[in-house]
Amino acid sequence: MSGATAATTGSDLHKDLGLASEHPAASESAPSGLSMVVFSGELDKALAAMIIANGAASMDLPVNVFFTFWGLNILRKGGPVHVQGKKTTTEKMFGSMMPRGPEHLHISKMNMGGLGTRMIKKEMSKKHVMSLPALMKSAQEQGVRFIACTMSMDLMGIHKEELIDGITYANVGTFIDAADKSRMTLFI
Amino acid sequence: MSGATAATTGSDLHKDLGLASEHPAASESAPSGLSMVVFSGELDKALAAMIIANGAASMDLPVNVFFTFWGLNILRKGGPVHVQGKKTTTEKMFGSMMPRGPEHLHISKMNMGGLGTRMIKKEMSKKHVMSLPALMKSAQEQGVRFIACTMSMDLMGIHKEELIDGITYANVGTFIDAADKSRMTLFI
Amino acid sequence: MSGATAATTGSDLHKDLGLASEHPAASESAPSGLSMVVFSGELDKALAAMIIANGAASMDLPVNVFFTFWGLNILRKGGPVHVQGKKTTTEKMFGSMMPRGPEHLHISKMNMGGLGTRMIKKEMSKKHVMSLPALMKSAQEQGVRFIACTMSMDLMGIHKEELIDGITYANVGTFIDAADKSRMTLFI
C-alpha cells in the first residue's frame, strides 16, 4: 500500500490544499449565504444540491458549490472530449467508467439497472420539477458559483476542457475560505 | 430523457421551491440552533439524525428537521393507508417498494438481507439505546420541528394521510429560511 | 423488534447523550472554525473529511471531528487488539467484519472487489496526494481534535485500547457543544 507511506512535507500539504497566504483565517463582514461540498455523483443527491442552491440564490443569498470526488462527474460534458496531452490507462479507465454529466447519472437507491432512474425522470417531467441540467443552468444564471476541485481533477485525470463552462477551478482552501464567510454549510 | 428538457419558467421555480415573498433573505436576530436535511432513509442515518436532534433539543436549542427524498419514508405510518384520490401505477409502485416508517428501515452497510439490521436493533435494546420510533417521539415532545418536503411528496406520490401526525408541510424555501437563522446546518 | 419498544426515561436520554449540566446552551464568544461528524467509514469519504480538516487547521481554525457509527472504524488500530473483559459473540462478529483502521477502508463506488481502492491509492501516491494515515497524523499534529463517540463504541463493542492514541472520548452533547461554537458544520 504505497499510498499509505507517501511522504509529503508540511509546505507541500499547504500547496496541495490550495492554501495561499492571502487567505485570511476569518472573514471580517458578517457571514451570509450557503457553501456546500458536493462529493456524491448520484442523480438524487445532485438534484437535492441544486434545488437547495437555486432556493438560496432565489432568496438573494450568495451560494458556493464545491464539486469534488464523484461530484466532479456532474460537471462533465455529455460526450467524449478530446483533451490536450495524454491520459494514462488508469485515467482513461476512470474517465470511461464514471458518468459523463448530469444526463448520465443514476439514483442512489432503487436504480434497478436504470429503470428507477428513468421512472424518476419521467415523474419529474410529468410533475413539472425542473431537470438536473435545467437546475444547473438556472443556478449558474442566478449567480451560484460552481467550483471544481482541482486536486480531484488531477487525481482522476479530468481536464478543464472536459467540464462545462462558467466554473471556477480551485482547491479545498478556497472552499473553506468561502464556507467560513457563509451562514450555512452542507456536505452532500 | 424527457425530464432533461422540461421547461420551467423562473416564476414556476420560485413557486416550486416554496419561496413566498414574505421570506426575508436574512434573519435579524442572532442565529441559533440546528437545521438539518434528512435526505437518507436508512436506519443508521436516521438514528444519527434523531440522536443529534434530541441532543440539541435537550440543550434548549431550536431544531428543524427537513425530511426529503428517501428521508420522507422515515415519516411514513407503519401500514398501508387508504388515500383520497387515485395514485398512478408508478406512485403505487414507489409506495410499496419504499419502507413504511421507522420500524421498516434497514442499515446502510452490513445489512446482510436484514440480519445486520436485526442484530443492531437487538444490541440497541440490550444496551438501552433508544429505538428510532422512541427517539422520534422524544424529539417531537421536546419541540423539534419535523418538516416534510412537499415537492418530494408530490414527486413520489405520498399523501399527507400516509405520514405521522404533528409535522409541518413545506418546501425547500422554508428549510433555507430556518437554516439561515440557525448556527448549525447538516445534510444527512 | 424489541428495539422499537425499549423504554428510556428522559433523564436516561440526557445521560445517554452525554449532556452534562455544565454544557451551556449557547457560546459567548464569536463562533469560529469547523465541527464535523464523520459517520461514514469509506476511504473516499474519510479522505474528504481529513483534507477539509487539514485545510481548516492550516488556516489556524479550530477543528473538531466527531467519529460515530461506521466512522469509528477509521480510528481503529491496524491489527487485532487484546481487550480487557469479554466481548459478546455479536461484538466479536461486528469487530471482525468491520475494517480495522485507515489502511483497510474501501472506496464507496467502483470498488470492484478492492481493485478500485488499489487503483485510487496508486494514483494518490503517484500524484503526491497524502495518504489517509498521513492526513490523520498531520491533522492531529495541527491540533485537530478527534472525538470518538462513546455511544457508538458501546453499541458496537469497541474498546478504547482498540483505537489510536490522542483522541477524546465523548458523546453527542460534546459534539453539539463544539458545533454550536463553530462557524462551519458538516456531516460526512
Coordinates of C-alpha atoms in Angstrom, one line a residue:
Chain A
M1 CA 0.0 0.0 0.0
S2 CA 2.4 2.7 -1.2
G3 CA -0.2 5.4 -0.8
A4 CA -0.1 4.9 2.9
T5 CA 3.6 5.7 3.1
A6 CA 3.9 8.6 0.7
A7 CA 5.8 11.3 2.4
T8 CA 4.5 14.9 2.0
T9 CA 6.1 17.8 3.8
G10 CA 4.1 20.5 5.6
S11 CA 4.6 23.0 2.8
D12 CA 3.6 20.5 0.2
L13 CA 0.4 20.0 2.1
H14 CA -0.1 23.7 2.2
K15 CA 0.4 24.0 -1.5
D16 CA -1.7 20.8 -2.2
L17 CA -4.7 22.2 -0.3
G18 CA -4.6 25.5 -2.2
L19 CA -3.9 27.5 0.8
A20 CA -2.3 30.7 -0.4
S21 CA -1.1 33.1 2.2
E22 CA -3.6 35.7 1.0
H23 CA -6.5 33.7 2.5
P24 CA -7.4 35.3 5.8
A25 CA -8.2 32.8 8.6
A26 CA -11.5 34.5 9.4
S27 CA -13.8 36.9 7.5
E28 CA -14.4 40.4 8.6
S29 CA -18.0 41.0 7.5
A30 CA -21.0 39.1 8.9
P31 CA -21.3 35.6 7.4
S32 CA -24.1 35.1 4.9
G33 CA -25.3 32.6 2.4
L34 CA -24.5 28.9 1.7
S35 CA -21.4 26.9 0.9
M36 CA -21.7 23.3 0.1
V37 CA -19.4 20.4 -0.9
V38 CA -21.0 18.1 -3.5
F39 CA -19.0 14.9 -3.0
S40 CA -21.6 12.5 -4.4
G41 CA -22.3 11.9 -8.0
E42 CA -25.7 10.4 -7.9
L43 CA -28.8 12.0 -9.6
D44 CA -30.9 12.2 -6.5
K45 CA -28.2 13.8 -4.4
A46 CA -27.2 16.2 -7.2
L47 CA -30.9 17.2 -7.5
A48 CA -31.1 17.9 -3.8
A49 CA -27.9 20.0 -4.0
M50 CA -29.2 22.0 -7.0
I51 CA -32.7 22.5 -5.5
I52 CA -31.1 23.9 -2.3
A53 CA -28.7 26.1 -4.3
N54 CA -31.4 27.5 -6.5
G55 CA -33.6 28.1 -3.5
A56 CA -30.9 30.0 -1.6
A57 CA -30.0 32.0 -4.8
S58 CA -33.6 33.0 -5.3
M59 CA -33.5 34.4 -1.8
D60 CA -30.6 36.6 -2.9
L61 CA -28.1 34.7 -0.8
P62 CA -24.5 34.1 -2.1
V63 CA -24.0 30.4 -2.9
N64 CA -20.8 28.4 -3.5
V65 CA -20.9 24.8 -4.6
F66 CA -17.6 22.9 -4.4
F67 CA -17.7 19.8 -6.6
T68 CA -15.2 17.1 -5.5
F69 CA -14.6 13.4 -5.9
W70 CA -17.6 11.7 -7.6
G71 CA -19.4 15.1 -7.6
L72 CA -17.0 16.2 -10.3
N73 CA -18.8 14.0 -12.8
I74 CA -21.9 16.3 -12.5
L75 CA -19.8 19.0 -14.2
R76 CA -18.6 16.8 -17.1
K77 CA -19.8 17.5 -20.7
G78 CA -22.1 14.9 -22.3
G79 CA -19.9 13.2 -24.9
P80 CA -16.2 12.1 -25.1
V81 CA -13.9 15.2 -25.3
H82 CA -10.5 15.3 -27.0
V83 CA -8.1 16.5 -24.4
Q84 CA -4.7 18.1 -24.8
G85 CA -1.9 15.8 -23.7
K86 CA -2.1 12.1 -23.0
K87 CA -4.1 10.4 -20.4
T88 CA -2.7 7.3 -18.6
T89 CA -4.5 4.0 -19.0
T90 CA -5.9 4.3 -15.4
E91 CA -7.2 7.8 -16.2
K92 CA -8.8 6.6 -19.4
M93 CA -10.5 3.8 -17.4
F94 CA -11.8 6.2 -14.7
G95 CA -13.0 8.5 -17.4
S96 CA -14.9 5.9 -19.3
M97 CA -16.4 4.2 -16.2
M98 CA -17.7 7.4 -14.5
P99 CA -20.9 9.1 -15.7
R100 CA -20.4 11.9 -18.2
G101 CA -22.5 14.8 -16.9
P102 CA -26.0 15.3 -15.4
E103 CA -27.9 13.4 -18.1
H104 CA -26.0 10.2 -17.3
L105 CA -26.3 10.0 -13.5
H106 CA -28.3 7.3 -11.7
I107 CA -30.2 7.5 -8.5
S108 CA -28.5 6.1 -5.4
K109 CA -31.4 3.7 -4.4
M110 CA -33.9 1.6 -6.4
N111 CA -32.0 2.2 -9.6
M112 CA -32.9 -1.3 -10.8
G113 CA -30.5 -1.3 -13.7
G114 CA -31.6 2.2 -14.8
L115 CA -35.3 1.6 -14.6
G116 CA -35.7 3.5 -11.3
T117 CA -33.8 6.5 -12.8
R118 CA -36.0 6.6 -15.9
M119 CA -39.1 6.4 -13.8
I120 CA -38.0 9.2 -11.5
K121 CA -37.1 11.4 -14.5
K122 CA -40.5 10.7 -16.1
E123 CA -42.3 11.6 -12.8
M124 CA -40.2 14.8 -12.6
S125 CA -41.1 15.8 -16.1
K126 CA -44.8 15.0 -15.6
K127 CA -45.0 16.9 -12.3
H128 CA -43.0 19.9 -13.7
V129 CA -40.0 19.5 -11.5
M130 CA -37.0 21.0 -13.3
S131 CA -34.5 18.5 -14.6
L132 CA -30.9 18.5 -13.3
P133 CA -29.4 20.2 -16.4
A134 CA -32.1 22.9 -16.1
L135 CA -31.5 23.4 -12.4
M136 CA -27.7 23.7 -13.0
K137 CA -28.3 26.3 -15.8
S138 CA -30.7 28.2 -13.5
A139 CA -28.2 28.1 -10.7
Q140 CA -25.4 29.5 -12.8
E141 CA -27.7 32.2 -14.2
Q142 CA -28.7 33.2 -10.7
G143 CA -25.0 33.6 -9.8
V144 CA -24.3 30.4 -7.9
R145 CA -20.6 29.8 -8.1
F146 CA -19.6 26.3 -9.2
I147 CA -16.1 25.4 -8.1
A148 CA -14.3 22.3 -9.5
C149 CA -11.8 20.7 -7.0
T150 CA -8.5 20.7 -8.9
M151 CA -7.0 18.0 -6.6
S152 CA -9.8 15.6 -7.5
M153 CA -9.4 16.6 -11.2
D154 CA -5.7 15.8 -11.0
L155 CA -6.4 12.5 -9.2
M156 CA -9.0 11.3 -11.6
G157 CA -7.2 12.7 -14.7
I158 CA -10.1 15.0 -15.6
H159 CA -9.0 18.0 -17.7
K160 CA -10.7 21.5 -17.8
E161 CA -11.9 21.0 -21.4
E162 CA -14.0 18.0 -20.2
L163 CA -16.0 20.2 -17.8
I164 CA -18.8 22.7 -18.6
D165 CA -18.2 26.4 -19.0
G166 CA -18.5 29.1 -16.4
I167 CA -16.9 27.3 -13.5
T168 CA -14.1 28.2 -11.1
Y169 CA -11.1 25.9 -10.6
A170 CA -9.7 25.8 -7.0
N171 CA -8.7 23.7 -4.1
V172 CA -10.2 23.0 -0.7
G173 CA -8.7 26.2 0.8
T174 CA -11.0 28.2 -1.5
F175 CA -14.0 26.2 -0.2
I176 CA -13.0 26.7 3.4
D177 CA -12.5 30.4 2.9
A178 CA -16.0 30.7 1.3
A179 CA -17.6 28.4 3.9
D180 CA -16.0 30.5 6.7
K181 CA -17.9 33.5 5.3
S182 CA -21.2 31.6 4.9
R183 CA -24.0 31.1 7.4
M184 CA -24.9 27.6 6.1
T185 CA -22.6 24.7 5.2
L186 CA -23.6 21.3 3.9
F187 CA -21.7 18.2 2.7
I188 CA -23.8 16.2 0.2
Chain B
M1 CA -34.9 11.6 -21.5
S2 CA -37.9 14.0 -21.4
G3 CA -37.1 15.1 -17.8
A4 CA -33.9 16.8 -19.0
T5 CA -35.7 19.1 -21.4
A6 CA -38.8 20.0 -19.3
A7 CA -39.1 23.8 -19.4
T8 CA -39.9 25.6 -16.3
T9 CA -40.0 29.4 -16.0
G10 CA -38.3 31.4 -13.3
S11 CA -41.6 32.1 -11.6
D12 CA -42.5 28.4 -11.6
L13 CA -39.2 27.7 -10.0
H14 CA -39.9 30.3 -7.4
K15 CA -43.3 28.7 -6.7
D16 CA -41.9 25.2 -6.9
L17 CA -39.3 25.9 -4.3
G18 CA -41.9 27.4 -1.9
L19 CA -40.3 30.8 -2.0
A20 CA -43.0 33.1 -0.9
S21 CA -42.1 36.8 -1.0
E22 CA -42.6 37.0 2.8
H23 CA -39.4 35.1 3.4
P24 CA -36.7 37.6 4.3
A25 CA -33.3 36.9 2.8
A26 CA -31.6 37.2 6.1
S27 CA -32.7 36.9 9.7
E28 CA -32.5 39.8 12.1
S29 CA -31.8 38.1 15.4
A30 CA -28.6 36.2 16.2
P31 CA -28.6 32.7 14.6
S32 CA -29.1 29.8 17.0
G33 CA -29.9 26.1 17.0
L34 CA -29.7 23.4 14.3
S35 CA -31.4 22.9 10.9
M36 CA -30.8 19.7 9.1
V37 CA -31.9 18.0 5.9
V38 CA -32.6 14.3 6.3
F39 CA -32.3 13.0 2.7
S40 CA -31.3 9.4 3.5
G41 CA -33.8 6.8 4.5
E42 CA -31.6 4.2 6.2
L43 CA -31.9 3.2 9.8
D44 CA -28.3 4.1 10.8
K45 CA -28.5 7.6 9.3
A46 CA -32.0 8.2 10.7
L47 CA -30.7 7.2 14.1
A48 CA -27.7 9.6 13.8
A49 CA -30.1 12.4 12.8
M50 CA -32.5 11.8 15.7
I51 CA -29.7 11.4 18.3
I52 CA -28.3 14.8 17.2
A53 CA -31.8 16.4 17.1
N54 CA -32.6 15.1 20.6
G55 CA -29.2 16.2 21.9
A56 CA -29.6 19.7 20.6
A57 CA -33.2 20.0 21.8
S58 CA -32.1 18.8 25.3
M59 CA -29.7 21.8 25.3
D60 CA -32.8 24.1 24.7
L61 CA -31.7 24.8 21.1
P62 CA -34.4 25.2 18.4
V63 CA -34.2 22.3 15.9
N64 CA -35.7 21.9 12.4
V65 CA -35.5 18.7 10.5
F66 CA -36.4 18.8 6.9
F67 CA -37.3 15.3 5.5
T68 CA -36.8 15.0 1.8
F69 CA -36.4 12.3 -0.9
W70 CA -35.8 8.9 0.8
G71 CA -35.9 10.6 4.2
L72 CA -39.6 11.1 3.7
N73 CA -40.0 7.3 4.3
I74 CA -39.0 7.8 8.0
L75 CA -42.2 9.8 8.5
R76 CA -44.5 7.2 6.9
K77 CA -47.1 5.3 9.0
G78 CA -46.5 1.6 9.5
G79 CA -49.2 0.0 7.5
P80 CA -50.8 0.7 4.1
V81 CA -53.0 3.8 4.3
H82 CA -56.1 4.4 2.2
V83 CA -55.6 7.8 0.5
Q84 CA -58.1 10.2 -1.0
G85 CA -57.9 10.3 -4.8
K86 CA -56.2 7.8 -7.1
K87 CA -52.5 7.0 -7.2
T88 CA -50.8 6.3 -10.5
T89 CA -49.3 2.9 -11.1
T90 CA -45.8 4.4 -10.7
E91 CA -46.8 6.1 -7.4
K92 CA -48.2 2.8 -6.1
M93 CA -45.0 1.0 -7.1
F94 CA -42.8 3.6 -5.3
G95 CA -45.1 3.4 -2.3
S96 CA -44.9 -0.3 -2.0
M97 CA -41.2 -0.6 -2.7
M98 CA -40.1 2.0 -0.2
P99 CA -40.0 1.3 3.6
R100 CA -43.1 2.3 5.5
G101 CA -41.9 4.2 8.6
P102 CA -39.1 3.8 11.2
E103 CA -39.7 0.2 12.0
H104 CA -39.1 -0.9 8.5
L105 CA -35.8 0.8 7.6
H106 CA -32.5 -1.1 7.1
I107 CA -29.0 -0.1 7.9
S108 CA -26.8 1.2 5.0
K109 CA -23.9 -1.2 5.5
M110 CA -23.7 -4.9 6.6
N111 CA -27.5 -5.3 6.3
M112 CA -27.0 -8.9 5.0
G113 CA -30.5 -9.4 4.0
G114 CA -31.9 -7.9 7.2
L115 CA -29.7 -9.8 9.6
G116 CA -27.4 -6.9 10.3
T117 CA -30.4 -4.6 11.0
R118 CA -31.9 -7.2 13.4
M119 CA -28.6 -7.5 15.2
I120 CA -28.1 -3.7 15.5
K121 CA -31.7 -3.4 16.9
K122 CA -31.0 -6.2 19.4
E123 CA -27.8 -4.5 20.6
M124 CA -29.5 -1.2 20.9
S125 CA -32.2 -2.7 23.1
K126 CA -29.7 -4.6 25.2
K127 CA -27.6 -1.5 25.7
H128 CA -30.5 0.8 26.4
V129 CA -30.1 3.0 23.4
M130 CA -33.5 4.4 22.5
S131 CA -35.1 3.0 19.3
L132 CA -35.8 5.2 16.3
P133 CA -39.5 5.4 17.0
A134 CA -38.8 6.4 20.6
L135 CA -36.2 9.0 19.5
M136 CA -38.7 10.5 17.1
K137 CA -41.4 10.7 19.7
S138 CA -38.9 12.2 22.2
A139 CA -37.8 14.8 19.6
Q140 CA -41.3 15.8 18.8
E141 CA -42.1 16.1 22.5
Q142 CA -39.0 18.3 23.0
G143 CA -40.3 20.7 20.3
V144 CA -38.2 19.6 17.4
R145 CA -40.0 20.7 14.2
F146 CA -40.4 18.0 11.6
I147 CA -40.9 19.3 8.1
A148 CA -42.0 17.1 5.2
C149 CA -40.8 18.3 1.8
T150 CA -43.9 18.7 -0.3
M151 CA -42.0 18.6 -3.6
S152 CA -40.7 15.2 -2.7
M153 CA -44.2 14.1 -1.6
D154 CA -45.6 15.2 -4.9
L155 CA -42.8 13.5 -6.8
M156 CA -43.2 10.2 -5.0
G157 CA -47.0 10.4 -4.8
I158 CA -47.0 10.4 -1.0
H159 CA -50.1 11.9 0.6
K160 CA -50.4 13.7 4.0
E161 CA -52.6 11.0 5.5
E162 CA -49.7 8.5 4.9
L163 CA -47.4 10.4 7.2
I164 CA -47.3 10.7 11.0
D165 CA -49.1 13.4 12.9
G166 CA -47.6 16.7 14.2
I167 CA -45.5 17.6 11.2
T168 CA -45.2 20.7 9.1
Y169 CA -45.6 20.6 5.3
A170 CA -43.3 22.9 3.4
N171 CA -40.8 23.3 0.6
V172 CA -37.1 24.0 0.4
G173 CA -37.6 27.7 0.9
T174 CA -38.8 27.1 4.4
F175 CA -35.7 24.9 5.1
I176 CA -33.4 27.6 3.8
D177 CA -35.2 30.3 5.8
A178 CA -34.8 28.2 9.0
A179 CA -31.2 27.2 8.2
D180 CA -30.3 30.8 7.7
K181 CA -31.4 31.5 11.2
S182 CA -29.5 28.5 12.7
R183 CA -26.0 28.2 13.9
M184 CA -25.6 24.6 12.8
T185 CA -26.6 23.0 9.5
L186 CA -26.2 19.4 8.4
F187 CA -27.2 17.3 5.4
I188 CA -27.7 13.6 6.4
Chain C
M1 CA -38.5 -5.9 17.0
S2 CA -37.7 -5.3 20.7
G3 CA -35.5 -2.3 20.0
A4 CA -38.6 -0.4 18.9
T5 CA -40.2 -0.7 22.2
A6 CA -37.3 -0.2 24.6
A7 CA -38.4 2.4 27.2
T8 CA -35.9 5.0 28.2
T9 CA -36.7 7.8 30.5
G10 CA -35.9 11.5 29.8
S11 CA -33.1 11.6 32.3
D12 CA -31.6 8.4 30.8
L13 CA -31.7 10.1 27.4
H14 CA -29.9 13.1 28.9
K15 CA -27.3 10.9 30.4
D16 CA -27.1 8.7 27.2
L17 CA -26.4 11.7 25.1
G18 CA -23.6 13.0 27.3
L19 CA -25.5 16.1 28.2
A20 CA -23.9 17.2 31.4
S21 CA -25.4 20.3 33.1
E22 CA -22.1 22.2 32.6
H23 CA -22.7 22.5 28.9
P24 CA -24.0 26.0 28.2
A25 CA -26.8 26.1 25.6
A26 CA -25.0 28.8 23.6
S27 CA -21.5 30.0 23.4
E28 CA -20.5 33.5 24.5
S29 CA -17.6 34.3 22.1
A30 CA -18.0 34.6 18.3
P31 CA -18.2 31.2 16.6
S32 CA -15.2 30.1 14.7
G33 CA -13.8 27.0 13.0
L34 CA -15.2 23.8 11.9
S35 CA -17.0 20.9 13.5
M36 CA -17.9 17.8 11.6
V37 CA -19.5 14.4 12.2
V38 CA -17.7 11.6 10.4
F39 CA -20.5 8.9 10.2
S40 CA -19.2 7.1 7.1
G41 CA -16.3 4.6 7.1
E42 CA -15.3 4.6 3.5
L43 CA -11.9 5.6 2.2
D44 CA -13.1 8.3 -0.2
K45 CA -15.3 10.0 2.5
A46 CA -12.6 9.7 5.1
L47 CA -10.2 11.3 2.7
A48 CA -12.6 14.2 2.0
A49 CA -13.1 14.7 5.8
M50 CA -9.3 14.7 6.5
I51 CA -8.5 17.0 3.6
I52 CA -11.1 19.5 4.8
A53 CA -9.9 19.1 8.4
N54 CA -6.2 19.7 7.5
G55 CA -7.1 22.6 5.3
A56 CA -9.1 24.4 8.0
A57 CA -6.3 23.6 10.6
S58 CA -3.7 25.1 8.2
M59 CA -5.7 28.3 8.2
D60 CA -5.4 28.3 12.1
L61 CA -9.1 27.5 12.6
P62 CA -10.1 25.2 15.5
V63 CA -11.4 21.8 14.1
N64 CA -13.4 19.1 15.9
V65 CA -14.1 15.8 14.2
F66 CA -16.7 13.5 15.8
F67 CA -16.3 9.9 14.7
T68 CA -19.5 7.9 15.0
F69 CA -21.1 4.7 13.7
W70 CA -19.1 3.4 10.7
G71 CA -16.7 6.4 11.0
L72 CA -15.4 4.9 14.2
N73 CA -13.6 2.2 12.1
I74 CA -11.3 5.0 10.8
L75 CA -9.9 5.3 14.3
R76 CA -9.2 1.6 14.8
K77 CA -5.7 0.2 15.1
G78 CA -4.5 -2.0 12.3
G79 CA -4.3 -5.4 13.8
P80 CA -6.4 -7.4 16.3
V81 CA -6.1 -6.0 19.8
H82 CA -6.5 -7.9 23.0
V83 CA -9.1 -6.1 25.1
Q84 CA -9.8 -6.2 28.8
G85 CA -13.0 -8.0 29.6
K86 CA -15.0 -10.3 27.4
K87 CA -16.7 -9.4 24.1
T88 CA -20.1 -11.0 23.2
T89 CA -20.3 -13.1 20.1
T90 CA -22.2 -10.3 18.3
E91 CA -19.5 -7.8 19.3
K92 CA -16.7 -10.1 18.0
M93 CA -18.6 -10.5 14.8
F94 CA -19.0 -6.8 14.3
G95 CA -15.3 -6.3 15.2
S96 CA -14.1 -8.8 12.6
M97 CA -16.4 -7.8 9.8
M98 CA -15.7 -4.0 10.0
P99 CA -12.5 -2.6 8.6
R100 CA -9.6 -2.2 11.1
G101 CA -8.3 1.4 10.6
P102 CA -7.5 3.7 7.7
E103 CA -5.4 1.2 5.7
H104 CA -8.3 -1.2 5.4
L105 CA -11.1 1.0 4.2
H106 CA -12.6 0.7 0.7
I107 CA -14.0 3.4 -1.6
S108 CA -17.8 3.8 -1.7
K109 CA -18.1 3.5 -5.5
M110 CA -16.3 1.5 -8.2
N111 CA -14.6 -0.6 -5.5
M112 CA -14.7 -3.7 -7.8
G113 CA -13.7 -6.1 -5.2
G114 CA -10.8 -3.9 -3.9
L115 CA -9.4 -3.2 -7.4
G116 CA -10.8 0.3 -7.5
T117 CA -9.4 1.1 -4.0
R118 CA -5.9 -0.2 -5.0
M119 CA -6.1 2.0 -8.2
I120 CA -7.1 5.1 -6.3
K121 CA -4.3 4.6 -3.7
K122 CA -1.8 4.1 -6.5
E123 CA -2.9 7.3 -8.2
M124 CA -2.8 9.2 -4.9
S125 CA 0.8 8.1 -4.3
K126 CA 1.8 8.8 -7.9
K127 CA 0.3 12.3 -7.8
H128 CA 1.7 13.1 -4.3
V129 CA -1.7 13.3 -2.6
M130 CA -1.1 12.4 1.1
S131 CA -2.5 9.0 2.2
L132 CA -5.3 8.7 4.8
P133 CA -3.0 7.7 7.6
A134 CA -0.6 10.6 6.8
L135 CA -3.5 13.0 6.6
M136 CA -4.8 11.8 10.0
K137 CA -1.3 12.2 11.6
S138 CA -1.0 15.7 10.1
A139 CA -4.4 16.7 11.4
Q140 CA -3.6 15.5 14.9
E141 CA -0.2 17.3 14.8
Q142 CA -2.0 20.5 13.7
G143 CA -4.3 20.3 16.7
V144 CA -7.4 18.9 15.1
R145 CA -9.4 17.3 17.9
F146 CA -10.6 13.7 17.2
I147 CA -13.6 12.7 19.3
A148 CA -14.7 9.0 19.4
C149 CA -18.5 8.6 20.0
T150 CA -18.8 6.6 23.2
M151 CA -22.4 5.6 22.5
S152 CA -21.3 4.0 19.1
M153 CA -18.3 2.3 20.8
D154 CA -20.6 0.8 23.4
L155 CA -23.1 -0.3 20.7
M156 CA -20.5 -1.9 18.5
G157 CA -18.5 -3.3 21.4
I158 CA -15.4 -1.3 20.5
H159 CA -13.0 -0.7 23.4
K160 CA -10.6 2.3 24.0
E161 CA -7.5 0.1 23.6
E162 CA -8.7 -0.8 20.0
L163 CA -8.5 2.9 18.9
I164 CA -5.5 5.1 18.1
D165 CA -3.9 7.3 20.6
G166 CA -4.5 11.0 21.2
I167 CA -8.3 11.0 20.9
T168 CA -11.1 12.3 23.1
Y169 CA -13.9 10.1 24.2
A170 CA -17.3 11.8 24.4
N171 CA -20.9 11.7 23.4
V172 CA -23.1 13.7 21.1
G173 CA -23.6 16.5 23.6
T174 CA -19.9 17.3 23.3
F175 CA -20.2 17.5 19.5
I176 CA -23.2 19.8 19.7
D177 CA -21.5 22.0 22.2
A178 CA -18.4 22.3 19.8
A179 CA -20.6 22.7 16.7
D180 CA -22.5 25.5 18.4
K181 CA -19.3 27.4 18.8
S182 CA -18.2 26.7 15.2
R183 CA -18.8 28.6 12.0
M184 CA -18.9 25.6 9.8
T185 CA -20.7 22.3 10.4
L186 CA -20.6 19.2 8.2
F187 CA -22.0 15.6 8.3
I188 CA -19.9 13.2 6.2

